[in-house]
Each structure stands twice: as structure tokens, then as C-alpha cells.
mmCIF file of C-alpha atoms and ligand atoms in Angstrom:
data_model
loop_
_atom_site.group_PDB
_atom_site.id
_atom_site.type_symbol
_atom_site.label_atom_id
_atom_site.label_comp_id
_atom_site.label_asym_id
_atom_site.label_seq_id
_atom_site.Cartn_x
_atom_site.Cartn_y
_atom_site.Cartn_z
ATOM 1 C CA MET A 1 121.200 105.388 112.287
ATOM 2 C CA SER A 2 119.854 108.906 112.004
ATOM 3 C CA LYS A 3 117.122 109.880 114.392
ATOM 4 C CA LYS A 4 114.936 112.929 114.231
ATOM 5 C CA ASN A 5 111.446 114.014 115.026
ATOM 6 C CA VAL A 6 109.538 114.198 111.810
ATOM 7 C CA SER A 7 105.895 114.203 112.619
ATOM 8 C CA LYS A 8 105.028 116.446 115.522
ATOM 9 C CA GLU A 9 103.932 119.141 113.149
ATOM 10 C CA LYS A 10 101.918 116.607 111.227
ATOM 11 C CA SER A 11 100.246 115.430 114.447
ATOM 12 C CA ILE A 12 99.176 118.932 115.332
ATOM 13 C CA ARG A 13 97.926 119.589 111.846
ATOM 14 C CA SER A 14 95.835 116.439 111.812
ATOM 15 C CA THR A 15 94.316 117.245 115.218
ATOM 16 C CA LYS A 16 93.252 120.629 113.908
ATOM 17 C CA LEU A 17 91.787 119.094 110.819
ATOM 18 C CA THR A 18 89.778 116.607 112.858
ATOM 19 C CA VAL A 19 88.330 119.342 115.023
ATOM 20 C CA GLU A 20 87.378 121.342 111.973
ATOM 21 C CA LEU A 21 85.682 118.340 110.439
ATOM 22 C CA ILE A 22 83.714 117.662 113.622
ATOM 23 C CA PHE A 23 82.433 121.227 113.681
ATOM 24 C CA THR A 24 81.585 121.148 109.999
ATOM 25 C CA GLY A 25 79.681 117.943 110.694
ATOM 26 C CA ALA A 26 77.754 119.593 113.527
ATOM 27 C CA ILE A 27 76.673 122.410 111.268
ATOM 28 C CA LEU A 28 75.581 120.012 108.537
ATOM 29 C CA CYS A 29 73.628 117.968 111.101
ATOM 30 C CA ALA A 30 71.862 121.085 112.252
ATOM 31 C CA GLY A 31 70.700 121.551 108.676
ATOM 32 C CA ALA A 32 69.617 117.953 108.347
ATOM 33 C CA PHE A 33 67.508 117.959 111.504
ATOM 34 C CA GLY A 34 65.779 121.247 110.808
ATOM 35 C CA LEU A 35 67.792 124.332 111.514
ATOM 36 C CA LYS A 36 64.981 126.234 113.192
ATOM 37 C CA GLY A 37 64.447 123.718 115.982
ATOM 38 C CA VAL A 38 68.140 123.334 116.610
ATOM 39 C CA LEU A 39 68.568 127.066 116.635
ATOM 40 C CA ASP A 40 65.910 127.455 119.279
ATOM 41 C CA GLN A 41 67.410 124.830 121.517
ATOM 42 C CA ASN A 42 71.099 125.613 121.030
ATOM 43 C CA LYS A 43 71.092 129.253 120.274
ATOM 44 C CA VAL A 44 74.351 130.085 121.952
ATOM 45 C CA VAL A 45 76.345 127.232 120.486
ATOM 46 C CA LEU A 46 75.203 127.850 116.947
ATOM 47 C CA LYS A 47 75.740 131.553 117.195
ATOM 48 C CA SER A 48 79.358 131.055 118.061
ATOM 49 C CA GLN A 49 79.783 128.684 115.126
ATOM 50 C CA TYR A 50 78.400 131.203 112.669
ATOM 51 C CA ALA A 51 80.383 134.101 114.098
ATOM 52 C CA GLU A 52 82.498 135.552 111.342
ATOM 53 C CA ASP A 53 86.035 135.128 112.594
ATOM 54 C CA THR A 54 85.717 132.060 114.765
ATOM 55 C CA ASP A 55 88.700 129.757 114.439
ATOM 56 C CA VAL A 56 87.650 126.817 116.550
ATOM 57 C CA SER A 57 90.911 124.980 116.116
ATOM 58 C CA ILE A 58 92.821 127.637 118.038
ATOM 59 C CA GLU A 59 90.836 126.976 121.194
ATOM 60 C CA VAL A 60 91.667 123.296 121.337
ATOM 61 C CA PRO A 61 94.790 122.057 123.127
ATOM 62 C CA THR A 62 96.778 120.307 120.443
ATOM 63 C CA GLU A 63 99.074 118.298 122.738
ATOM 64 C CA ALA A 64 96.273 116.612 124.628
ATOM 65 C CA ASP A 65 95.990 113.386 122.661
ATOM 66 C CA PRO A 66 98.020 110.708 124.472
ATOM 67 C CA ASN A 67 97.385 108.244 121.637
ATOM 68 C CA GLN A 68 99.193 110.332 119.083
ATOM 69 C CA VAL A 69 102.182 108.420 117.751
ATOM 70 C CA VAL A 70 105.447 110.349 117.536
ATOM 71 C CA PHE A 71 107.835 109.238 114.826
ATOM 72 C CA SER A 72 111.590 109.214 114.428
ATOM 73 C CA SER A 73 113.314 107.732 111.418
ATOM 74 C CA ILE A 74 115.833 105.011 110.799
ATOM 75 C CA ASP A 75 117.909 104.250 107.728
ATOM 76 C CA VAL A 76 117.120 101.036 105.892
ATOM 77 C CA PRO A 77 119.009 99.741 102.837
ATOM 78 C CA SER A 78 116.702 100.363 99.876
ATOM 79 C CA ALA A 79 117.570 96.894 98.560
ATOM 80 C CA ASP A 80 115.684 95.443 101.541
ATOM 81 C CA VAL A 81 112.489 96.259 99.654
ATOM 82 C CA SER A 82 112.599 92.597 98.616
ATOM 83 C CA LYS A 83 112.721 91.324 102.204
ATOM 84 C CA GLY A 84 110.133 90.901 104.912
ATOM 85 C CA ASP A 85 106.803 89.288 105.687
ATOM 86 C CA LEU A 86 104.798 91.411 103.236
ATOM 87 C CA ILE A 87 106.752 90.956 100.026
ATOM 88 C CA LEU A 88 104.503 90.457 97.041
ATOM 89 C CA VAL A 89 105.749 87.690 94.783
ATOM 90 C CA ASN A 90 104.088 86.951 91.461
ATOM 91 C CA ASP A 91 104.890 87.078 87.741
ATOM 92 C CA GLU A 92 105.050 90.842 87.846
ATOM 93 C CA HIS A 93 107.132 91.076 91.002
ATOM 94 C CA GLN A 94 109.607 88.273 91.031
ATOM 95 C CA TYR A 95 111.652 87.184 93.998
ATOM 96 C CA VAL A 96 115.406 87.235 93.750
ATOM 97 C CA SER A 97 117.018 85.537 96.710
ATOM 98 C CA ASP A 98 120.266 86.826 98.139
ATOM 99 C CA GLY A 99 120.516 83.674 100.231
ATOM 100 C CA SER A 100 119.736 85.456 103.503
ATOM 101 C CA GLU A 101 116.476 83.645 104.309
ATOM 102 C CA ASN A 102 116.618 82.360 107.870
ATOM 103 C CA LEU A 103 115.384 78.832 107.241
ATOM 104 C CA VAL A 104 114.562 76.236 109.879
ATOM 105 C CA ASN A 105 114.091 72.522 109.422
ATOM 106 C CA ILE A 106 110.469 71.616 110.148
ATOM 107 C CA ASN A 107 110.863 68.021 111.303
ATOM 108 C CA GLU A 108 113.901 68.817 113.425
ATOM 109 C CA LEU A 109 112.058 71.613 115.220
ATOM 110 C CA ASN A 110 108.989 69.409 115.627
ATOM 111 C CA GLU A 111 111.147 66.784 117.251
ATOM 112 C CA SER A 112 112.783 69.268 119.587
ATOM 113 C CA TYR A 113 109.339 70.474 120.696
ATOM 114 C CA GLY A 114 107.872 66.975 120.942
ATOM 115 C CA ILE A 115 105.333 67.724 118.199
ATOM 116 C CA THR A 116 103.888 64.549 116.683
ATOM 117 C CA PHE A 117 100.518 65.765 115.354
ATOM 118 C CA PHE A 118 101.976 66.986 112.066
ATOM 119 C CA SER A 119 105.196 66.608 110.136
ATOM 120 C CA ALA A 120 106.869 67.613 106.914
ATOM 121 C CA PHE A 121 106.564 65.157 104.056
ATOM 122 C CA GLU A 122 110.344 65.042 103.683
ATOM 123 C CA ASP A 123 112.952 65.448 106.409
ATOM 124 C CA ASP A 124 114.812 68.159 104.511
ATOM 125 C CA TYR A 125 111.837 70.538 104.246
ATOM 126 C CA THR A 126 112.583 73.987 105.603
ATOM 127 C CA ILE A 127 110.583 77.152 106.152
ATOM 128 C CA ILE A 128 111.480 80.720 107.094
ATOM 129 C CA SER A 129 111.918 80.955 110.856
ATOM 130 C CA GLN A 130 109.100 83.426 111.579
ATOM 131 C CA ALA A 131 106.540 81.225 109.800
ATOM 132 C CA TYR A 132 107.314 78.023 111.693
ATOM 133 C CA GLN A 133 105.657 78.963 114.974
ATOM 134 C CA PRO A 134 102.392 80.282 113.461
ATOM 135 C CA MET A 135 102.147 77.134 111.351
ATOM 136 C CA ALA A 136 102.770 74.901 114.376
ATOM 137 C CA ASP A 137 100.312 76.875 116.517
ATOM 138 C CA LEU A 138 97.590 76.651 113.879
ATOM 139 C CA LEU A 139 98.018 72.914 113.480
ATOM 140 C CA SER A 140 98.290 72.397 117.223
ATOM 141 C CA ASP A 141 94.988 74.154 117.850
ATOM 142 C CA TYR A 142 93.426 72.195 115.005
ATOM 143 C CA TYR A 143 94.671 68.914 116.486
ATOM 144 C CA ASN A 144 93.402 69.800 119.940
ATOM 145 C CA GLN A 145 89.911 70.247 118.532
ATOM 146 C CA PHE A 146 89.633 67.477 115.970
ATOM 147 C CA PHE A 147 92.345 64.986 117.063
ATOM 148 C CA ASP A 148 93.402 64.759 113.439
ATOM 149 C CA ASP A 149 97.098 63.919 113.255
ATOM 150 C CA THR A 150 97.196 63.248 109.509
ATOM 151 C CA ILE A 151 98.209 66.740 108.394
ATOM 152 C CA THR A 152 101.506 66.913 106.566
ATOM 153 C CA ILE A 153 103.501 69.797 105.126
ATOM 154 C CA TYR A 154 103.661 68.816 101.484
ATOM 155 C CA GLY A 155 105.644 71.798 100.294
ATOM 156 C CA SER A 156 107.541 74.657 101.920
ATOM 157 C CA TYR A 157 110.757 76.452 100.947
ATOM 158 C CA ARG A 158 112.000 75.766 97.431
ATOM 159 C CA THR A 159 115.142 76.853 95.695
ATOM 160 C CA ASN A 160 114.804 78.732 92.425
ATOM 161 C CA ASP A 161 116.331 75.734 90.642
ATOM 162 C CA PHE A 162 113.775 73.356 92.053
ATOM 163 C CA GLN A 163 110.931 75.689 91.114
ATOM 164 C CA ARG A 164 112.301 75.705 87.563
ATOM 165 C CA GLN A 165 112.221 71.913 87.473
ATOM 166 C CA LEU A 166 108.616 71.882 88.699
ATOM 167 C CA TYR A 167 107.592 74.475 86.135
ATOM 168 C CA GLU A 168 109.202 72.703 83.218
ATOM 169 C CA ALA A 169 107.749 69.373 84.291
ATOM 170 C CA ASP A 170 104.267 70.900 84.376
ATOM 171 C CA LEU A 171 104.618 72.377 80.888
ATOM 172 C CA GLU A 172 105.764 69.029 79.610
ATOM 173 C CA GLN A 173 102.800 67.313 81.213
ATOM 174 C CA THR A 174 100.150 69.770 80.024
ATOM 175 C CA GLY A 175 101.664 70.739 76.688
ATOM 176 C CA GLU A 176 100.733 74.347 77.462
ATOM 177 C CA GLU A 177 102.989 77.322 76.894
ATOM 178 C CA GLU A 178 102.244 78.803 80.305
ATOM 179 C CA SER A 179 101.077 77.252 83.539
ATOM 180 C CA THR A 180 98.344 78.433 85.876
ATOM 181 C CA ARG A 181 99.151 75.638 88.325
ATOM 182 C CA VAL A 182 102.887 76.009 88.810
ATOM 183 C CA ALA A 183 104.560 79.372 89.211
ATOM 184 C CA LYS A 184 107.478 80.332 87.031
ATOM 185 C CA PRO A 185 110.873 80.262 88.736
ATOM 186 C CA GLY A 186 111.130 83.574 90.585
ATOM 187 C CA SER A 187 107.359 83.947 90.758
ATOM 188 C CA SER A 188 106.760 81.375 93.484
ATOM 189 C CA GLU A 189 106.175 82.336 97.094
ATOM 190 C CA HIS A 190 107.797 79.052 98.019
ATOM 191 C CA GLU A 191 111.163 80.558 97.113
ATOM 192 C CA THR A 192 110.742 83.086 99.933
ATOM 193 C CA GLY A 193 110.223 80.445 102.617
ATOM 194 C CA LEU A 194 107.049 82.282 103.678
ATOM 195 C CA ALA A 195 104.608 79.769 102.157
ATOM 196 C CA PHE A 196 103.671 76.169 102.779
ATOM 197 C CA ASP A 197 101.254 73.631 101.342
ATOM 198 C CA LEU A 198 99.155 71.291 103.441
ATOM 199 C CA SER A 199 98.213 67.757 102.609
ATOM 200 C CA GLU A 200 97.121 64.756 104.630
ATOM 201 C CA THR A 201 98.520 61.280 104.914
ATOM 202 C CA VAL A 202 95.401 59.239 104.051
ATOM 203 C CA ASN A 203 94.574 60.281 100.478
ATOM 204 C CA TYR A 204 97.046 63.117 100.059
ATOM 205 C CA ASP A 205 94.135 65.319 99.184
ATOM 206 C CA TYR A 206 93.822 68.442 101.304
ATOM 207 C CA ASN A 207 90.732 70.348 100.205
ATOM 208 C CA GLY A 208 90.065 72.579 103.211
ATOM 209 C CA GLU A 209 86.632 71.035 103.707
ATOM 210 C CA GLY A 210 85.057 69.144 106.607
ATOM 211 C CA ASP A 211 87.236 69.416 109.719
ATOM 212 C CA GLN A 212 89.951 71.019 107.608
ATOM 213 C CA ALA A 213 87.700 74.002 107.006
ATOM 214 C CA TRP A 214 88.613 75.099 110.528
ATOM 215 C CA ILE A 215 92.211 75.548 109.405
ATOM 216 C CA ASN A 216 91.307 77.626 106.354
ATOM 217 C CA GLU A 217 88.795 79.754 108.260
ATOM 218 C CA ASN A 218 91.027 80.435 111.254
ATOM 219 C CA CYS A 219 94.499 80.716 109.752
ATOM 220 C CA TYR A 220 94.377 84.508 109.816
ATOM 221 C CA HIS A 221 94.443 84.467 113.620
ATOM 222 C CA TYR A 222 97.961 83.084 113.258
ATOM 223 C CA GLY A 223 99.172 85.568 110.662
ATOM 224 C CA LEU A 224 98.498 83.279 107.709
ATOM 225 C CA ILE A 225 96.372 83.838 104.615
ATOM 226 C CA LEU A 226 94.957 81.515 102.035
ATOM 227 C CA ARG A 227 96.821 82.995 99.109
ATOM 228 C CA TYR A 228 94.929 81.765 96.033
ATOM 229 C CA THR A 229 91.166 81.880 96.340
ATOM 230 C CA GLU A 230 88.536 81.408 93.683
ATOM 231 C CA ASP A 231 87.191 84.955 93.841
ATOM 232 C CA LYS A 232 90.636 86.472 93.245
ATOM 233 C CA GLN A 233 91.697 84.209 90.430
ATOM 234 C CA ASP A 234 91.628 87.066 87.911
ATOM 235 C CA ILE A 235 94.056 89.080 90.014
ATOM 236 C CA THR A 236 96.443 86.386 91.228
ATOM 237 C CA GLY A 237 96.429 84.528 87.932
ATOM 238 C CA PHE A 238 96.240 81.241 89.792
ATOM 239 C CA GLU A 239 93.628 78.591 90.104
ATOM 240 C CA PRO A 240 92.267 78.395 93.643
ATOM 241 C CA GLU A 241 94.499 76.460 96.034
ATOM 242 C CA SER A 242 92.841 75.430 99.274
ATOM 243 C CA TRP A 243 96.181 74.092 100.547
ATOM 244 C CA HIS A 244 98.580 76.994 99.984
ATOM 245 C CA PHE A 245 99.155 79.241 103.004
ATOM 246 C CA ARG A 246 101.287 82.348 103.156
ATOM 247 C CA TYR A 247 102.658 84.028 106.256
ATOM 248 C CA VAL A 248 102.148 87.820 106.352
ATOM 249 C CA GLY A 249 101.858 88.478 110.107
ATOM 250 C CA ILE A 250 98.776 88.810 112.271
ATOM 251 C CA PRO A 251 97.777 92.444 111.584
ATOM 252 C CA HIS A 252 97.894 92.005 107.832
ATOM 253 C CA ALA A 253 96.320 88.551 107.764
ATOM 254 C CA TYR A 254 93.501 89.995 109.850
ATOM 255 C CA TYR A 255 92.902 92.992 107.588
ATOM 256 C CA ILE A 256 93.261 91.031 104.355
ATOM 257 C CA THR A 257 90.833 88.338 105.501
ATOM 258 C CA LYS A 258 88.227 90.614 107.051
ATOM 259 C CA ASN A 259 88.179 92.824 103.975
ATOM 260 C CA ARG A 260 88.266 89.948 101.485
ATOM 261 C CA LEU A 261 91.392 91.124 99.729
ATOM 262 C CA CYS A 262 94.209 89.225 98.103
ATOM 263 C CA LEU A 263 97.796 90.224 98.745
ATOM 264 C CA GLU A 264 98.022 92.063 95.416
ATOM 265 C CA GLU A 265 95.059 94.230 96.407
ATOM 266 C CA TYR A 266 96.368 94.872 99.914
ATOM 267 C CA ILE A 267 99.810 95.987 98.727
ATOM 268 C CA ASP A 268 98.137 98.273 96.172
ATOM 269 C CA LEU A 269 95.795 99.668 98.800
ATOM 270 C CA LEU A 270 98.697 100.654 101.052
ATOM 271 C CA ARG A 271 100.775 102.124 98.216
ATOM 272 C CA GLY A 272 97.907 104.083 96.775
ATOM 273 C CA ASN A 273 96.133 105.337 99.856
ATOM 274 C CA PHE A 274 98.276 105.192 102.960
ATOM 275 C CA PRO A 275 101.686 106.811 102.467
ATOM 276 C CA TYR A 276 103.453 108.034 105.610
ATOM 277 C CA THR A 277 102.827 111.608 104.518
ATOM 278 C CA GLY A 278 99.062 111.075 104.318
ATOM 279 C CA ALA A 279 96.447 109.283 106.350
ATOM 280 C CA HIS A 280 97.553 105.958 107.828
ATOM 281 C CA LEU A 281 95.541 102.750 107.790
ATOM 282 C CA GLU A 282 94.226 102.261 111.322
ATOM 283 C CA PHE A 283 92.356 99.233 112.617
ATOM 284 C CA SER A 284 92.063 96.901 115.602
ATOM 285 C CA ASP A 285 92.005 93.125 115.578
ATOM 286 C CA ASP A 286 89.827 90.708 117.559
ATOM 287 C CA SER A 287 92.363 90.688 120.388
ATOM 288 C CA GLY A 288 92.050 94.440 120.874
ATOM 289 C CA VAL A 289 95.452 95.297 119.428
ATOM 290 C CA ASP A 290 95.399 98.654 117.637
ATOM 291 C CA TYR A 291 97.456 99.019 114.475
ATOM 292 C CA GLU A 292 98.624 101.871 112.320
ATOM 293 C CA VAL A 293 100.041 100.908 108.925
ATOM 294 C CA PHE A 294 101.621 103.055 106.231
ATOM 295 C CA TRP A 295 103.816 102.866 103.142
ATOM 296 C CA VAL A 296 107.178 104.548 102.579
ATOM 297 C CA PRO A 297 108.623 104.701 99.054
ATOM 298 C CA ALA A 298 112.109 103.242 98.662
ATOM 299 C CA ASP A 299 114.809 105.796 97.908
ATOM 300 C CA THR A 300 116.456 104.052 95.006
ATOM 301 C CA GLU A 301 118.812 106.912 94.214
ATOM 302 C CA SER A 302 120.721 107.030 97.472
ATOM 303 C CA GLY A 303 120.517 103.325 98.223
ATOM 304 C CA THR A 304 119.256 104.118 101.727
ATOM 305 C CA THR A 305 115.676 104.856 102.699
ATOM 306 C CA SER A 306 114.771 106.934 105.732
ATOM 307 C CA VAL A 307 111.848 105.049 107.287
ATOM 308 C CA PRO A 308 109.702 106.729 109.959
ATOM 309 C CA VAL A 309 109.216 104.523 113.014
ATOM 310 C CA PRO A 310 107.247 105.173 116.216
ATOM 311 C CA GLU A 311 108.959 106.210 119.409
ATOM 312 C CA GLY A 312 108.418 103.832 122.294
ATOM 313 C CA LEU A 313 106.041 101.496 120.476
ATOM 314 C CA LYS A 314 106.476 98.100 118.925
ATOM 315 C CA TYR A 315 106.712 98.147 115.153
ATOM 316 C CA THR A 316 107.756 96.086 112.167
ATOM 317 C CA ILE A 317 109.145 97.073 108.775
ATOM 318 C CA SER A 318 108.738 94.965 105.672
ATOM 319 C CA GLY A 319 109.572 95.539 102.044
ATOM 320 C CA ASN A 320 106.691 95.081 99.608
ATOM 321 C CA ASN A 321 108.910 93.771 96.752
ATOM 322 C CA VAL A 322 107.365 96.462 94.553
ATOM 323 C CA ASP A 323 108.565 99.933 95.440
ATOM 324 C CA GLY A 324 108.833 100.536 99.148
ATOM 325 C CA PHE A 325 108.398 99.581 102.777
ATOM 326 C CA ILE A 326 105.390 98.965 104.953
ATOM 327 C CA VAL A 327 105.597 100.045 108.573
ATOM 328 C CA THR A 328 103.247 98.475 111.087
ATOM 329 C CA VAL A 329 102.819 100.211 114.435
ATOM 330 C CA TYR A 330 101.385 98.299 117.390
ATOM 331 C CA LYS A 331 99.767 101.288 119.031
ATOM 332 C CA ASN A 332 99.066 99.697 122.404
ATOM 333 C CA ARG A 333 102.238 97.638 122.634
ATOM 334 C CA PRO A 334 105.403 99.198 124.052
ATOM 335 C CA ALA A 335 108.662 98.733 122.199
ATOM 336 C CA ALA A 336 110.540 95.631 123.238
ATOM 337 C CA THR A 337 113.874 97.252 122.517
ATOM 338 C CA ALA A 338 115.254 100.754 122.714
ATOM 339 C CA PRO A 339 113.380 103.333 120.624
ATOM 340 C CA GLY A 340 114.748 103.597 117.134
ATOM 341 C CA GLU A 341 116.034 100.032 117.010
ATOM 342 C CA PRO A 342 114.604 98.147 114.071
ATOM 343 C CA GLN A 343 112.529 95.156 115.058
ATOM 344 C CA VAL A 344 111.995 93.731 111.634
ATOM 345 C CA GLN A 345 112.048 89.989 111.954
ATOM 346 C CA GLU A 346 112.168 89.203 115.639
ATOM 347 C CA GLU A 347 108.938 91.047 116.358
ATOM 348 C CA THR A 348 106.831 89.136 113.900
ATOM 349 C CA SER A 349 106.339 85.953 115.891
ATOM 350 C CA ALA A 350 102.669 85.169 116.025
ATOM 351 C CA ALA A 351 102.968 83.332 119.295
ATOM 352 C CA GLU A 352 103.256 86.453 121.423
ATOM 353 C CA GLU A 353 100.503 88.274 119.560
ATOM 354 C CA ASP A 354 97.720 85.782 119.425
ATOM 355 C CA PRO A 355 95.956 84.658 122.575
ATOM 356 C CA ALA A 356 94.337 81.907 120.539
ATOM 357 C CA ALA A 357 97.737 80.484 119.771
ATOM 358 C CA GLU A 358 98.456 78.323 122.776
ATOM 359 C CA THR A 359 101.036 75.698 122.292
ATOM 360 C CA GLU A 360 103.556 74.496 124.768
ATOM 361 C CA GLU A 361 106.454 75.528 122.607
ATOM 362 C CA GLU A 362 108.429 78.691 122.947
ATOM 363 C CA THR A 363 109.179 80.836 119.932
ATOM 364 C CA ALA A 364 111.307 79.253 117.295
ATOM 365 C CA GLU A 365 114.526 81.138 117.704
ATOM 366 C CA ALA A 366 116.879 78.215 117.211
ATOM 367 C CA ALA A 367 117.248 78.748 113.545
ATOM 368 C CA ASP A 368 120.965 78.263 113.094
ATOM 369 C CA ASP A 369 120.651 74.807 111.674
ATOM 370 C CA ALA A 370 119.042 76.164 108.576
ATOM 371 C CA GLU A 371 119.395 74.108 105.465
ATOM 372 C CA SER A 372 117.753 74.408 102.143
ATOM 373 C CA GLY A 373 115.201 71.814 101.252
ATOM 374 C CA ASP A 374 113.208 71.056 98.205
ATOM 375 C CA SER A 375 109.649 69.991 98.191
ATOM 376 C CA GLU A 376 108.090 67.553 95.845
ATOM 377 C CA ASP A 377 104.574 68.711 95.275
ATOM 378 C CA SER A 378 103.667 70.206 91.968
ATOM 379 C CA ALA A 379 101.685 73.166 93.207
ATOM 380 C CA GLU A 380 102.866 76.697 92.621
HETATM 381 ZN ZN1 LIG B 401 102.063 76.216 97.471
#
């Protein structure tokens, strides 16, 4: 693992730039509010700004910002671009499993935690380990408010073979050449283990309305997004699905939901506007956690990508399944492990991030009994 400082110079440069922008702004404001009056009141200040060879950035201490993140870099296999919580999976960016998904059995974990308020429709249903706890927390908080214990997981992880069977069955049923209801094999998020479908055990008709609306409106607090919405149908290519949830992690679910994006738009936004070498996406969530997010292109030539990571702060790295990696810095959370150690999967548990997520269970680490399960619903 190579480790080097790569951004101190960048930090200093950006501090200078900020200062210059502030001063430019002050001058423009003076114009806007009537230069004469401002000149009379602030003669000395304005004079110094208009002085010919004033370089205001030189006067400012550049090391004073304690919030400035310092980056080192770690080496990540470029092939890992297809792994992580933020991978985009659709017709254009298919998912090819290497069999390394860390799957956990939903009903077995429920039983070990004494959870009876929801269950998987079939006992062999599995889900990727980091998505189990957010799902359980969401449904636990829902149950505690509405005492509805009819929710069932009607679909979760699917093998590529099973997705193919679903797709072919749908074409046979509809007589169409392509389906907008069932994803092609390789195009389904269910093959990643990061998605699940909800239903209920009375009519098997989950519509996200009535009490269920609470689930759809609050899922982002748990790191989950409603993946196929009506307003994004043109982009996702899918009919709206009020029952299909996708785990992306709390920071990203928060940003995506608050800004009314779909995952396609979010991945594009990061790739196009927030590379490591430029401005980073910075925001805070409702819990007061500050995030800094940026994109790093995968180095496909060398097979290894040098990914900048913050020193001393918690972070996650995820591939985007398109062309690179997304680094998420938790700016007010110290690193849980030694600086420079990757914290890709184990740091994505929603339970420790979300104060709203209060269940009696501990994080779902016991994932060794993973087995692959097929689901029987006919959604994408
Ligand atoms: Zn689904």
C-alpha cells in the first residue's frame, strides 16, 4: 500500500482562491450598494483593496483551517470498480458477479435477533451483509410506529441464472421483445445483493401508500433509496416500483433523495463535476454529519488505481461500475482503523450512522453462513 501526501498543495491553493473570491465579492457588493456611500464609510478598507499591487492572499495564514482534509493514497485493484455500495447497474452498465458478494440469510439472521415483525418470503432469501441491518432497522422503526407485522421481503439477491428465467418468463407472458418490468440478466440490481422488494402478507400488494408511505418517505435515513420512481422513468427505463429499495449508504441516500435524483443522475453528477482533482461535493445530513465526496477514475492500464483517502478520518470507497471509484469522507468522524487502511465494506453499516435507527440488534457481522437464494417475484 503506497502512502504519500498528495493534497497539501491543493489545500493551500484552494484557501487562497477562497480568499480571493471573498474579496472580489466585497468589491462587487460595494458597487451594488452604491460605491460612494461605501467609500465614505469604509475609506481605508476600500483604498487598500484598490491599491495596485495588493495581493491579499499573501497576508492570510494558509495553515489555519483545522477542517482541511489531508489526503494520502492507497492502491485499489481497478477491477473493484464493479464492487461497492454505489455501483450503478442497468442495461448500459451490467453487473458481472465474481461470486464475492458477502450474502447473509435474512430469516436466519431475523431468528438470531428475535425479529418477528418481518420475514423473507422464502427461507433461502439472502441479501448482501451491509444491507441487512439498514433494512431491519427501517422495518423495525416502521413496526414500532404502526404495529404492522405483515411486511415481507418478496425479493432480494438473485443469481444471474434466476434473473434470466424471470426475464424470459416475462417476455413469454407479454409477447414483447423487451421488458420494462423485468431487468435483463446482468442488468438487475438484485444480482448485486444490494436491492430488495417489499410486499405484505395480506394481499401481497405493497404500494407504498397509507402507513407504508412512512417506509418510502423515510428509507433514506437508513441508507436506502426508492430506485425506480415515476419522475425518473425516462432515465431508468423502468416503470415506477414503489416496492424496490436499493442500499447505497446514508450519505448518498440523503443527497439523492433531498436533491430528487436517481442513481444514474447521481453517478453522472459525481463523474462530471466532482473529480478528486477539482472541487469536491460537500454536504451535511440531518444528523449533522459532514461529508466530502469525490470521484477517482479507474486506472485500467496498470490494473491498480491510486485512490486518495483522508488521513485520520472515516471514509468509504466504492466502485461506480462505470469508470471509477467514489470516495466518501466523514469529515467529523475519526477513522476507526489506522490511517490509510481501507474501510470499504465494514464502515458502511447504517446502524452506527443513523440516530433514528434504533433496534436492539447489533450490526450484522455474522455473515459466514452466506448462501445464494433465489426470489420468486417477477419484478426487475
Ligand atoms: Zn426489485
